[in-house]
Coordinates of N, CA and C in Angstrom, one line a residue:
X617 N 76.9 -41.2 136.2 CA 76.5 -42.1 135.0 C 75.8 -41.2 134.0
X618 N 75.7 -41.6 132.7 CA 75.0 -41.3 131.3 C 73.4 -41.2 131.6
X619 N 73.1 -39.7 130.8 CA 71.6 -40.0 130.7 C 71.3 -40.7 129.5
X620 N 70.3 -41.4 129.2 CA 69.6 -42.1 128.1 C 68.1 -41.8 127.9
X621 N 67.7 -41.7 126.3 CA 66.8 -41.2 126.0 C 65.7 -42.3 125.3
X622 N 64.4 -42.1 126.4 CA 63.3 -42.7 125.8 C 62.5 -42.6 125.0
X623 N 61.4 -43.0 124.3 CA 60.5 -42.8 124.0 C 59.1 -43.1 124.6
X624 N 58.5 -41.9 125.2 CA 57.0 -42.6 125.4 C 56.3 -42.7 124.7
X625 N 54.8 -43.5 125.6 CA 53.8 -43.7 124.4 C 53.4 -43.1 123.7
X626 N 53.6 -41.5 124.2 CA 52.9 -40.2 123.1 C 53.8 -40.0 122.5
X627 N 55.0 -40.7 122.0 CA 56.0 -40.1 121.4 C 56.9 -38.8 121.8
X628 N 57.1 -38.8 123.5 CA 57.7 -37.9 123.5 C 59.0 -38.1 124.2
X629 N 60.2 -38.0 124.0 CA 61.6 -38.0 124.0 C 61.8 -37.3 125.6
X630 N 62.0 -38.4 126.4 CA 62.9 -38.0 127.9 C 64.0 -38.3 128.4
X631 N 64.8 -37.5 128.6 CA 66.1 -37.8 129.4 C 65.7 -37.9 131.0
X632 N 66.2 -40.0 130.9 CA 66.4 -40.5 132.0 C 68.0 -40.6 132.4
X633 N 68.3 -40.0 134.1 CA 69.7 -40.0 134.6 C 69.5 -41.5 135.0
X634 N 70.5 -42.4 134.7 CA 71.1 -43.6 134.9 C 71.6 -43.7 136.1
X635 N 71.1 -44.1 137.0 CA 71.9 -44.2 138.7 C 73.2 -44.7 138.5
X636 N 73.7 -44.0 139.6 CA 75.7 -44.3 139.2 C 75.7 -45.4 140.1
X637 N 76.3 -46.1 139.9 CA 77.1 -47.6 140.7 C 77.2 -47.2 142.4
X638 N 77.6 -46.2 143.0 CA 77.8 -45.3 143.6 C 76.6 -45.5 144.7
X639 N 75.7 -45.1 143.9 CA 74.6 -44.8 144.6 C 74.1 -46.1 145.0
X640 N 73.9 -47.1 143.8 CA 73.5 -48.1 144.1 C 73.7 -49.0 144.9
X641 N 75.5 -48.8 144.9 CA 76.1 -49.4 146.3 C 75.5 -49.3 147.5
X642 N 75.4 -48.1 147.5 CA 75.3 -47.1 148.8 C 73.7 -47.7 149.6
X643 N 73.0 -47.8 148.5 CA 71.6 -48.2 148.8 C 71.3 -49.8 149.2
X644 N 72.4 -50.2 148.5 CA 72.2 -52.0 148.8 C 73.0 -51.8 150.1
X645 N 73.9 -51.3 150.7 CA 74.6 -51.6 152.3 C 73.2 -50.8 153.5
X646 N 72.6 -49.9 152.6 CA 71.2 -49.7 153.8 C 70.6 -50.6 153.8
X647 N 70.2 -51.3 152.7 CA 69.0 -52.6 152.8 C 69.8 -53.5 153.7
X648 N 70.8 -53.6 153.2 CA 71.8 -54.6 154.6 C 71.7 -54.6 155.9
X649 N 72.3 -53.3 155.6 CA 72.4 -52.9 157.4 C 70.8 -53.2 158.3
X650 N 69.7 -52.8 157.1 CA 68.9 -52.8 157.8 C 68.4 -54.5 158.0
X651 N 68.8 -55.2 157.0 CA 68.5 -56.8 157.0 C 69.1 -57.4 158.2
X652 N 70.7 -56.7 158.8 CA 71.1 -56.8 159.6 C 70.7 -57.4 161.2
X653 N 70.4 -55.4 161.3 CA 69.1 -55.6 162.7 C 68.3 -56.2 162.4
X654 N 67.6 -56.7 162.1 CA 66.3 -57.0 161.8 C 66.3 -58.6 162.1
X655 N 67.8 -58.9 161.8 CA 68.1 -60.3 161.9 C 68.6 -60.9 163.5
X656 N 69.2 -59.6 163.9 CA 69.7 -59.6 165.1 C 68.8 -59.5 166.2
X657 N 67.4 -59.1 165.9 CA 66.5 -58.3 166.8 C 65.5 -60.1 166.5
X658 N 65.6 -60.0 165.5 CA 64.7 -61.5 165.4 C 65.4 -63.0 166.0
X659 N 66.2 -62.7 166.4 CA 67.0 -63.8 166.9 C 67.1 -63.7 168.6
X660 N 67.2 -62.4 169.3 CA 67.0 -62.5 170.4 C 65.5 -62.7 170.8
X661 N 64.9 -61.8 170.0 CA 63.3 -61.7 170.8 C 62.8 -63.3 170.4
X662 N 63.4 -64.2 169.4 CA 62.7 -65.7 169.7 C 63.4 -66.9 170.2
X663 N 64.7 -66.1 170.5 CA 65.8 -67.3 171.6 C 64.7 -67.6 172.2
X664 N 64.0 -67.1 172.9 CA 63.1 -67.6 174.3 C 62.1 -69.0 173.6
X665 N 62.2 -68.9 172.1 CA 61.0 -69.8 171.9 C 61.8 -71.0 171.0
X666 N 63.0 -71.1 171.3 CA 63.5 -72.4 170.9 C 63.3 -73.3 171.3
X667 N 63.1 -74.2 171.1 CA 62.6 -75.8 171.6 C 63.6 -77.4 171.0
X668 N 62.9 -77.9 170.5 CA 63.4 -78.8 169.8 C 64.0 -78.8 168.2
X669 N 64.4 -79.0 167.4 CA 65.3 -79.1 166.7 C 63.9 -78.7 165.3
X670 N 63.5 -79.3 165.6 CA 61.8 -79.1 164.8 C 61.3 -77.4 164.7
X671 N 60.9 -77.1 165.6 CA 60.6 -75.9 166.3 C 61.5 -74.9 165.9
X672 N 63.0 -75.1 166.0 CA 64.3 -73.9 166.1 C 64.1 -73.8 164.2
X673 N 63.9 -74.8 163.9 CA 64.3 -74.7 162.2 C 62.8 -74.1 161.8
X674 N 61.8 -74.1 162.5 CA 60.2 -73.4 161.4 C 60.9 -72.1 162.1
X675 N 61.2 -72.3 163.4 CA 61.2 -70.5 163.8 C 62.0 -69.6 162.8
X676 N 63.5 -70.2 162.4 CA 64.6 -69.2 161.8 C 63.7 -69.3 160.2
X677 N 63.0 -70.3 159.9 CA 62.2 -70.3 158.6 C 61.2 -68.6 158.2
X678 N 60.6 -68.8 159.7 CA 59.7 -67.8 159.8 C 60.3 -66.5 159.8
X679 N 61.8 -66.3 160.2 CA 62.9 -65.0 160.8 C 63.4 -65.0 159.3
X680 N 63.7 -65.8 158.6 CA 64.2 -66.0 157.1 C 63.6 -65.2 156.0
X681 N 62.3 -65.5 156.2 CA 61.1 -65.7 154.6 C 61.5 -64.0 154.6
X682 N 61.5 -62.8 155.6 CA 61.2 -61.3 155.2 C 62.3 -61.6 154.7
X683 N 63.4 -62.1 155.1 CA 64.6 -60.8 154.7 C 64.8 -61.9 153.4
X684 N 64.6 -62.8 152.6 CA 64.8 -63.7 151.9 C 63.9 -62.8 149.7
X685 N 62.5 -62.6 151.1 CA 61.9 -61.5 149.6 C 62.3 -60.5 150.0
X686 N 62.8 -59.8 150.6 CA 62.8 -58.6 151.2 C 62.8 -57.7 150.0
X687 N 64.0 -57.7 149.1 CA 63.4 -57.2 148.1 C 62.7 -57.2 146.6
X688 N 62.5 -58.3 146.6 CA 61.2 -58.4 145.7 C 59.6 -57.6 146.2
X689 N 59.7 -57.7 147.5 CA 58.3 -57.4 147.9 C 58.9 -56.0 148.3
X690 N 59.7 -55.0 148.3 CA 59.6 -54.0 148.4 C 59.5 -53.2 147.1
X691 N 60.1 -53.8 146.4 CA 60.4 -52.8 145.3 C 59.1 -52.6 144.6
X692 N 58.4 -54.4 144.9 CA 56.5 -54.5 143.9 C 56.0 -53.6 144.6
X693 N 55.9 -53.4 145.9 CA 54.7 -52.7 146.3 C 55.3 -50.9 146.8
X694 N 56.1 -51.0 146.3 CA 56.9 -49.3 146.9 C 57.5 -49.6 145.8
X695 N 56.9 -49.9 144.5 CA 57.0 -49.1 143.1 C 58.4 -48.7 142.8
X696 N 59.1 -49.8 143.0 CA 60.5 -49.5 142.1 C 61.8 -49.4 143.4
X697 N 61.2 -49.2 144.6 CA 62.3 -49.2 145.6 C 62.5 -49.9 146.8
X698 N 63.5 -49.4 147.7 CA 63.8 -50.5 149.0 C 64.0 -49.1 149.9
X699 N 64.6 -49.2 150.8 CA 64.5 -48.4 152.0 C 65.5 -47.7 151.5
X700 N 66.6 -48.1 151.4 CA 67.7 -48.1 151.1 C 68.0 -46.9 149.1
X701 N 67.2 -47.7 148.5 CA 67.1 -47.0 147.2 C 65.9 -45.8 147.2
X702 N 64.8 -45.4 148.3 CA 64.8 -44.6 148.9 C 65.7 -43.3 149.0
X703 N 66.2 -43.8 150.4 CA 67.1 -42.9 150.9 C 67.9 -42.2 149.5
X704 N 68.5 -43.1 148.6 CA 69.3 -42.6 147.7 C 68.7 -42.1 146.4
X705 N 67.4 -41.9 146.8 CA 66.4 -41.4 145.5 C 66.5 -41.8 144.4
X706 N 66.3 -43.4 144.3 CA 66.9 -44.6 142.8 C 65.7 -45.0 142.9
X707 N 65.5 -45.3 141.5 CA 64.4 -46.3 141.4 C 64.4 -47.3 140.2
X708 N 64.0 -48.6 140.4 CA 64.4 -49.0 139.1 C 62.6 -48.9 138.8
X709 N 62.6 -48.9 136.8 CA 61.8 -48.7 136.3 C 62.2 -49.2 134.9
X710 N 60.9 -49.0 134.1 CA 61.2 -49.7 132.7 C 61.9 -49.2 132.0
X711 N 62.2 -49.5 130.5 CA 62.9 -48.8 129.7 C 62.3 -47.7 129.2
X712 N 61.0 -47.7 129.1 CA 60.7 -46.4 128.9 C 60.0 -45.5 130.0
X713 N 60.4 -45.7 131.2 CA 60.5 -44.5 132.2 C 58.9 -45.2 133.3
X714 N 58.5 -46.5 132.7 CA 56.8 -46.4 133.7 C 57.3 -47.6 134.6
X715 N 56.6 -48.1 135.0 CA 56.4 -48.6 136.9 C 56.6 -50.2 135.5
X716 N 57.2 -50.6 136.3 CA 57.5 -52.3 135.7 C 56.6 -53.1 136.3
X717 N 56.2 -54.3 136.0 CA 55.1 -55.7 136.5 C 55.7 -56.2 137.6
X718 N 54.8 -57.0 137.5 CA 55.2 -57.2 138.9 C 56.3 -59.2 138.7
X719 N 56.0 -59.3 137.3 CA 57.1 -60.4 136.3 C 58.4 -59.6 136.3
X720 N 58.6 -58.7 136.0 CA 59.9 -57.8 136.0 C 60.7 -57.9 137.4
X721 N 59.9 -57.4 138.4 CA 60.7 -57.5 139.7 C 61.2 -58.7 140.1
X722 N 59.9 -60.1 139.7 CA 60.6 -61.5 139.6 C 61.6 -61.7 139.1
X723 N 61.5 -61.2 137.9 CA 62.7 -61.6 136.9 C 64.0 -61.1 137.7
X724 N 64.2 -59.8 137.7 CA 65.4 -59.1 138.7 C 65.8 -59.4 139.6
X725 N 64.7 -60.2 140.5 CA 65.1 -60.9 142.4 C 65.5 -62.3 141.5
X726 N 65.0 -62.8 140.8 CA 65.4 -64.3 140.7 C 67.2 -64.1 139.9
X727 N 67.6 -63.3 139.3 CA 68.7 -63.5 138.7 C 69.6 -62.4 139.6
X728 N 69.0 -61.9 141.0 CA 70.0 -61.6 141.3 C 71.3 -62.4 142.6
X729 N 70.9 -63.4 142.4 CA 72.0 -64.7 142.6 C 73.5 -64.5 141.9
X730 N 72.8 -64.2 140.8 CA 74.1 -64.6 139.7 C 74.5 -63.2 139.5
X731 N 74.1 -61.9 139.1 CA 74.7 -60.6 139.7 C 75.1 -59.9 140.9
X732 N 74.6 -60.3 141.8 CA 75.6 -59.6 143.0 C 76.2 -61.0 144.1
X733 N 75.2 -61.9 144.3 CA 75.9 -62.9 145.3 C 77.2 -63.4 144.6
X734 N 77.1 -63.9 143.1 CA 78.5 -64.3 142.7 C 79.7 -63.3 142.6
X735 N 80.8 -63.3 143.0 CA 82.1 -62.3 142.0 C 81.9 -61.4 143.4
X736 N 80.9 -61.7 144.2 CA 80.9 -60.4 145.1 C 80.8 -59.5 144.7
X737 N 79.8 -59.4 143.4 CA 78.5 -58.0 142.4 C 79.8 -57.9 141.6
X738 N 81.1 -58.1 141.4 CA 81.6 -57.8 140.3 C 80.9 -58.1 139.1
X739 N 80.1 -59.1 138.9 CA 79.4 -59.3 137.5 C 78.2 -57.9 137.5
X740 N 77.9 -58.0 138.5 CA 76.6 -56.7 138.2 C 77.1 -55.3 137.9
X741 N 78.6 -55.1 138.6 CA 79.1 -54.0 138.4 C 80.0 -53.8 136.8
X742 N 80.3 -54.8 136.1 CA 80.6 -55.2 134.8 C 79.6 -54.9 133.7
X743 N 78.2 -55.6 134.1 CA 77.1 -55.2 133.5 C 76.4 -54.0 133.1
X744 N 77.1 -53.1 134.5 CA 76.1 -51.5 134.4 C 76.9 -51.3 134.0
X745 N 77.9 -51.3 133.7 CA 79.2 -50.5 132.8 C 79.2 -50.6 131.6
X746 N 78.6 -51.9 131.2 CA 79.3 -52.3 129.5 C 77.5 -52.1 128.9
X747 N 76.3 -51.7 129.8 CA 75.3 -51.8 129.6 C 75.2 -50.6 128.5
X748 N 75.4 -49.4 129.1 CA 75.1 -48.7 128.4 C 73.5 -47.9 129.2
X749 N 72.7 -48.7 129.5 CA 71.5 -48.5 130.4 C 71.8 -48.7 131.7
X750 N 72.9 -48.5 132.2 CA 72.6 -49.0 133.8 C 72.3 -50.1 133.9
X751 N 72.2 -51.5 133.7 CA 71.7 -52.2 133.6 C 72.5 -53.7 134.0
X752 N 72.3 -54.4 135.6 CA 73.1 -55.5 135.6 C 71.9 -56.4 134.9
X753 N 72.8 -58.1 135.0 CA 72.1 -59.1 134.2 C 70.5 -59.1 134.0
X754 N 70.3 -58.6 135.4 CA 68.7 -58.8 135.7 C 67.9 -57.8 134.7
X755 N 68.3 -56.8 135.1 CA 67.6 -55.8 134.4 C 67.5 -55.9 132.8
X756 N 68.7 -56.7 132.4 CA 68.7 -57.0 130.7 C 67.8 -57.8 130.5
X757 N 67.5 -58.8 131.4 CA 66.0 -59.8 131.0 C 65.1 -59.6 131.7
X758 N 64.7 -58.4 132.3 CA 63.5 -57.9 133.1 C 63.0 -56.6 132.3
X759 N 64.4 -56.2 131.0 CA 63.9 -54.6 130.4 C 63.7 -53.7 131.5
X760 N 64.5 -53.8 132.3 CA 63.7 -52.5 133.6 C 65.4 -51.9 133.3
X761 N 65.8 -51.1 134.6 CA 67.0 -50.2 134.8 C 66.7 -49.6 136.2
X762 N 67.8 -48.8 136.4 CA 67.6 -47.9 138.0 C 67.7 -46.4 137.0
X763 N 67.1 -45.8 137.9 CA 66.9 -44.4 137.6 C 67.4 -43.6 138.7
X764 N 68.0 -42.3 138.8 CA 68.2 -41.6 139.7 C 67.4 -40.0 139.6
X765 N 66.8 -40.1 141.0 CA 65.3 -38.9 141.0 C 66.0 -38.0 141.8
X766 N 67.4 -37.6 141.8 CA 68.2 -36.4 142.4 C 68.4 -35.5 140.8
X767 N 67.6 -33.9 141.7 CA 67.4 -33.0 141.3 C 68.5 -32.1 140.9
X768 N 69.5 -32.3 139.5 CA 70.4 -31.6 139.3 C 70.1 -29.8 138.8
X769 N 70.7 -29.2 139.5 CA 70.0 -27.8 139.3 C 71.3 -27.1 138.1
X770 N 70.1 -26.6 137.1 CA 71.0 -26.2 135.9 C 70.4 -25.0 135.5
X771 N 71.1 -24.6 134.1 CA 69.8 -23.3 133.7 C 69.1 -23.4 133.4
X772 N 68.7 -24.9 133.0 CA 66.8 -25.2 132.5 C 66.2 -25.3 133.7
X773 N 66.5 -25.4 134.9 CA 65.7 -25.2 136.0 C 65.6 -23.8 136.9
X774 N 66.0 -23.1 136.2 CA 65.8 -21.2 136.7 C 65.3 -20.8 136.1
X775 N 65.1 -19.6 136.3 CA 64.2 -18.3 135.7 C 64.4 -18.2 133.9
X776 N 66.4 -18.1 133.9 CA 67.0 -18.1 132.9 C 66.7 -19.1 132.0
X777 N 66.5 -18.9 130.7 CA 66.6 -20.2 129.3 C 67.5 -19.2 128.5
X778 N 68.8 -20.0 128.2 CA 69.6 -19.5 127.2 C 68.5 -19.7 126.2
X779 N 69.0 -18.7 125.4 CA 68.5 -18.0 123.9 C 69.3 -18.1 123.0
X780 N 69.7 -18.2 121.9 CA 70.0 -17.7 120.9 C 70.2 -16.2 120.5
X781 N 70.9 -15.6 119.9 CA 71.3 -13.9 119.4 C 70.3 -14.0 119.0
X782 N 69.9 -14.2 117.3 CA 68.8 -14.3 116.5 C 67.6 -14.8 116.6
X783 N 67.3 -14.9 118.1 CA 65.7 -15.5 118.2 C 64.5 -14.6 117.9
X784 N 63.8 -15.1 117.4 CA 62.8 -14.3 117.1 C 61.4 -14.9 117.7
X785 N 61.1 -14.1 118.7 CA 59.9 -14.4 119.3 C 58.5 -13.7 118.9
X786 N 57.2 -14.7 119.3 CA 56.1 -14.9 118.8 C 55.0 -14.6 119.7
X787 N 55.6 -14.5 120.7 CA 53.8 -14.1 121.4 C 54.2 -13.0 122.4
X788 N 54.3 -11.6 121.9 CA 55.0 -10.6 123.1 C 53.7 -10.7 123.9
X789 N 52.5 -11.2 123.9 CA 51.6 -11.4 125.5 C 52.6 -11.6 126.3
X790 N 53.5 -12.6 126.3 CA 53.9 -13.3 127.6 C 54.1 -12.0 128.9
X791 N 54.5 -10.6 128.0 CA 54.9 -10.2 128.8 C 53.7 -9.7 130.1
X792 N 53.0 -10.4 130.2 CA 51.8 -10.0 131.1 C 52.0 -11.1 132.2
X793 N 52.9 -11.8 132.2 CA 53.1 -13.0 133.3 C 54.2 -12.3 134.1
X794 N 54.3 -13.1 135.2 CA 54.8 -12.5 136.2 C 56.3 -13.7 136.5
X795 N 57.5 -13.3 136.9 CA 58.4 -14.1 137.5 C 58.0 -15.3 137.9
X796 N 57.2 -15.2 138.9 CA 56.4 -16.3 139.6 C 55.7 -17.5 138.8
X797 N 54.6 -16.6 137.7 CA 54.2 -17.4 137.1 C 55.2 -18.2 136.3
X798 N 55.9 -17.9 135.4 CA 56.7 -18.4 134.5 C 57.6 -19.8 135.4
X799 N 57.9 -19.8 136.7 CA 58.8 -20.6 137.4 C 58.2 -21.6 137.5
X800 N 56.3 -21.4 138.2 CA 55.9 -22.5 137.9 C 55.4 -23.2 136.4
X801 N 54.8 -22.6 135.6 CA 54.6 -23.1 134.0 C 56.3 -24.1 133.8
X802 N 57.5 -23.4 134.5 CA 58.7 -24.1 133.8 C 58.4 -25.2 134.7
X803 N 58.3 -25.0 135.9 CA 58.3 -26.6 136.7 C 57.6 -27.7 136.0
X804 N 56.5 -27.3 136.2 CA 55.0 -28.1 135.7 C 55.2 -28.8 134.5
X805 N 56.4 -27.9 133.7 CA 56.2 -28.7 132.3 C 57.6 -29.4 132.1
X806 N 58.7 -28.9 133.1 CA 59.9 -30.2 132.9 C 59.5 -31.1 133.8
X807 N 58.4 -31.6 134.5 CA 58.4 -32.4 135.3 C 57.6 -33.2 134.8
X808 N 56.3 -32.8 134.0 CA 55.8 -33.3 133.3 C 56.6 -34.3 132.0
X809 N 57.2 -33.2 131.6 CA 58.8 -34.1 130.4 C 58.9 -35.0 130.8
X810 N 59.5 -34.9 131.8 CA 60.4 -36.2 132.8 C 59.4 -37.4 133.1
X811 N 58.2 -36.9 133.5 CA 57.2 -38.4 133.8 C 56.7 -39.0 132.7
X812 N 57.0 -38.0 131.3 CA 55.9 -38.6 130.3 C 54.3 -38.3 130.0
X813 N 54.5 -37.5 131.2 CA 52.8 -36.7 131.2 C 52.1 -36.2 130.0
X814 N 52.1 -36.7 129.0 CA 51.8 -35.8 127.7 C 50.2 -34.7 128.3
X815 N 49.3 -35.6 129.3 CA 48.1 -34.8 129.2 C 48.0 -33.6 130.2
X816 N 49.1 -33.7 130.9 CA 49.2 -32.8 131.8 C 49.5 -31.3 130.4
X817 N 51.0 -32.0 129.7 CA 51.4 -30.7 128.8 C 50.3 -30.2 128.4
X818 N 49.9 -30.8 127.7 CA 48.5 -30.3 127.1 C 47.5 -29.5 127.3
X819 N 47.2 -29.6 128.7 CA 46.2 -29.0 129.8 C 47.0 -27.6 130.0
X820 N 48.3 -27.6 130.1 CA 49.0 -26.8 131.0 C 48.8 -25.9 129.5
X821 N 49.3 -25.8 128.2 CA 49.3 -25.3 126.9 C 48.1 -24.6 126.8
X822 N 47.2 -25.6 126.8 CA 45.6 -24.7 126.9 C 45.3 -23.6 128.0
X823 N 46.1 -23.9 129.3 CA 45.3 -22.5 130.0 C 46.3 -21.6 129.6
X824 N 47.9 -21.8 129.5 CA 48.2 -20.8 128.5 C 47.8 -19.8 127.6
X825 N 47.5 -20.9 127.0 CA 46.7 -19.8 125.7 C 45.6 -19.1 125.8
X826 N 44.8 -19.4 127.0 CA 43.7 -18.9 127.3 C 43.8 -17.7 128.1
X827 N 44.9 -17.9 128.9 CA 45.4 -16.6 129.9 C 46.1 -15.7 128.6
X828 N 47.0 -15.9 127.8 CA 47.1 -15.2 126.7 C 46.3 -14.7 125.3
X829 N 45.6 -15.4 126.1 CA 44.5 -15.0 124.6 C 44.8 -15.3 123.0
X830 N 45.8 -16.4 122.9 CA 46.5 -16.5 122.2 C 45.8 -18.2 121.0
X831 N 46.2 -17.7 119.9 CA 45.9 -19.2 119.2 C 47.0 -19.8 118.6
X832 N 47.7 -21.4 119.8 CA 49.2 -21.7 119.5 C 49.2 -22.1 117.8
X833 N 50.7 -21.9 117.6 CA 50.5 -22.2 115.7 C 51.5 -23.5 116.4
X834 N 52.0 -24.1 116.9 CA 52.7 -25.3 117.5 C 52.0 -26.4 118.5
X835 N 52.7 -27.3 118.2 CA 52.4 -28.6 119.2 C 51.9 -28.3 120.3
X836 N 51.3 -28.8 121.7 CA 51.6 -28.1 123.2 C 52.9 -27.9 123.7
X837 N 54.0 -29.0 123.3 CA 54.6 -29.2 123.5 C 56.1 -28.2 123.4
X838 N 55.7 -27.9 121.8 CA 56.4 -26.6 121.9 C 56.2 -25.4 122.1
X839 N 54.6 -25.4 121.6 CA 53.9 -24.6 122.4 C 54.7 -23.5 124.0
X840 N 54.4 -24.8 124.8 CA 55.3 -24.0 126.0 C 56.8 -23.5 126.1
X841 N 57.5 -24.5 125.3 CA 58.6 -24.3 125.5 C 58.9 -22.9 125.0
X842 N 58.1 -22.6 123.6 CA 58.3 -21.1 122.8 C 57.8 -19.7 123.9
X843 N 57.0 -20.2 125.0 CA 56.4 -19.5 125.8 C 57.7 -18.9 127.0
X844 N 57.9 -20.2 127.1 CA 59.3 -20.1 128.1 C 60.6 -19.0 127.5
X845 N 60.7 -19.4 126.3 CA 62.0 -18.6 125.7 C 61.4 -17.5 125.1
X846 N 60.2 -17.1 124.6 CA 59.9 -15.8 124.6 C 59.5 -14.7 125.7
X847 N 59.2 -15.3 127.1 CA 59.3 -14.6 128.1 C 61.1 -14.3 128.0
X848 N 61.6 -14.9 128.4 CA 62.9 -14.8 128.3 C 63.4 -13.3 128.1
X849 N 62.9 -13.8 126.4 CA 63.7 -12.8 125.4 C 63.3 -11.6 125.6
X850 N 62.0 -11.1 126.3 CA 61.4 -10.1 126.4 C 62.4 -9.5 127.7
X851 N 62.1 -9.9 128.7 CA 62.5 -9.8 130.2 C 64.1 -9.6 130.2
X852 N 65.0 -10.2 129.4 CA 66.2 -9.8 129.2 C 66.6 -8.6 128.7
X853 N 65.5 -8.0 127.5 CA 66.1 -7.3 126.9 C 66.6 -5.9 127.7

């Protein structure tokens, strides 16, 4: 699937990966499987306590109610997931990347009757396609989406940051940092990107400049990034 770009509240622009159909699949047949046992295990261990016609119908009532919220109350209190969306490192979340209400997850369990029980999910799987956001019925009137938290390894996640021929770099201090250091400063601050962290960036820019002795003429934000590609430029040459 397509990444799509938010806006946070500090105004800062993140590319969220859109969970592929794939995955999502994959994560709704765990929650099954596991709704499965759970239904099978609840049926033998209370055969013994069937009684009257009264009795048998509160008991399967009682055997019903989990697997019935099952996921509403997983996703509210494990923050966007199921066991299942777990395992496949998905989460659904808002449109702009934060933890949804706990109205949103209603919204999403209540309409998903009409996205996956009917058509046999063909409507939900029509939805995330023509969405553009990942996004079946639910999620269009919940404003939420699924996100996927698998770690694609590229060259913005190495040592390496392509450069430009004609770059012209600004703070030759960097060269006083070490391999090490630079891998973490690059972690800390795409991961920060990714959550929206603006106060982390900020914090992280300041001890920068303080270990460099330096006074940034830029945002924090680019701040680091100019930090990242002028180590670079140095280290390559």
């Amino acid at each position: 699937m397509d990444n799509f770009q938010i806006e946070t509240a500090q105004n800062i622009g993140i590319q969220q990966k859109i969970a592929g159909i794939g995955d999502r699949v994959l994560a709704f047949l765990i929650d099954l499987f596991i709704l499965v046992v759970y239904g099978i295990i609840s049926t033998i261990s209370m055969s013994s306590l069937l009684g009257d016609r009264g009795e048998t119908y509160m008991i399967y009532m009682v055997i019903g109610l989990p697997v019935f919220l099952y996921f509403l109350l997983w996703e509210t209190f494990y923050n966007g997931q199921t066991p299942g969306k777990s395992i496949m490192k998905i989460r659904v979340v808002q449109l702009d990347g934060s933890r949804p209400r706990f109205s949103q997850y209603l919204i999403r369990w209540l309409l998903r009757t009409i996205d996956i029980s009917l058509g046999s999910g063909s409507i939900a799987v029509v939805s995330i396609l023509m969405s553009g956001k990942g996004q079946r019925l639910g999620d269009m009137a919940a404003k939420t989406t699924v996100i996927s938290e698998k770690k694609d390894i590229t060259i913005a996640d190495t040592l390496i940051t392509d450069i430009s021929e004609d770059y012209k770099p600004r703070y030759p201090q960097v060269t006083i940092l070490k391999d090490k250091d630079i891998q973490d400063i690059k972690a800390m601050f795409r991961k920060a990107q990714f959550n929206g962290n603006h106060h982390i960036i900020v914090t992280l820019s300041q001890k920068i400049a303080d270990l460099l002795e330096v006074t940034p003429e830029e945002k924090p934000i680019d701040f680091v990034e100019k930090i990242i590609k002028d180590y670079n430029y140095f280290t390559q040459k």
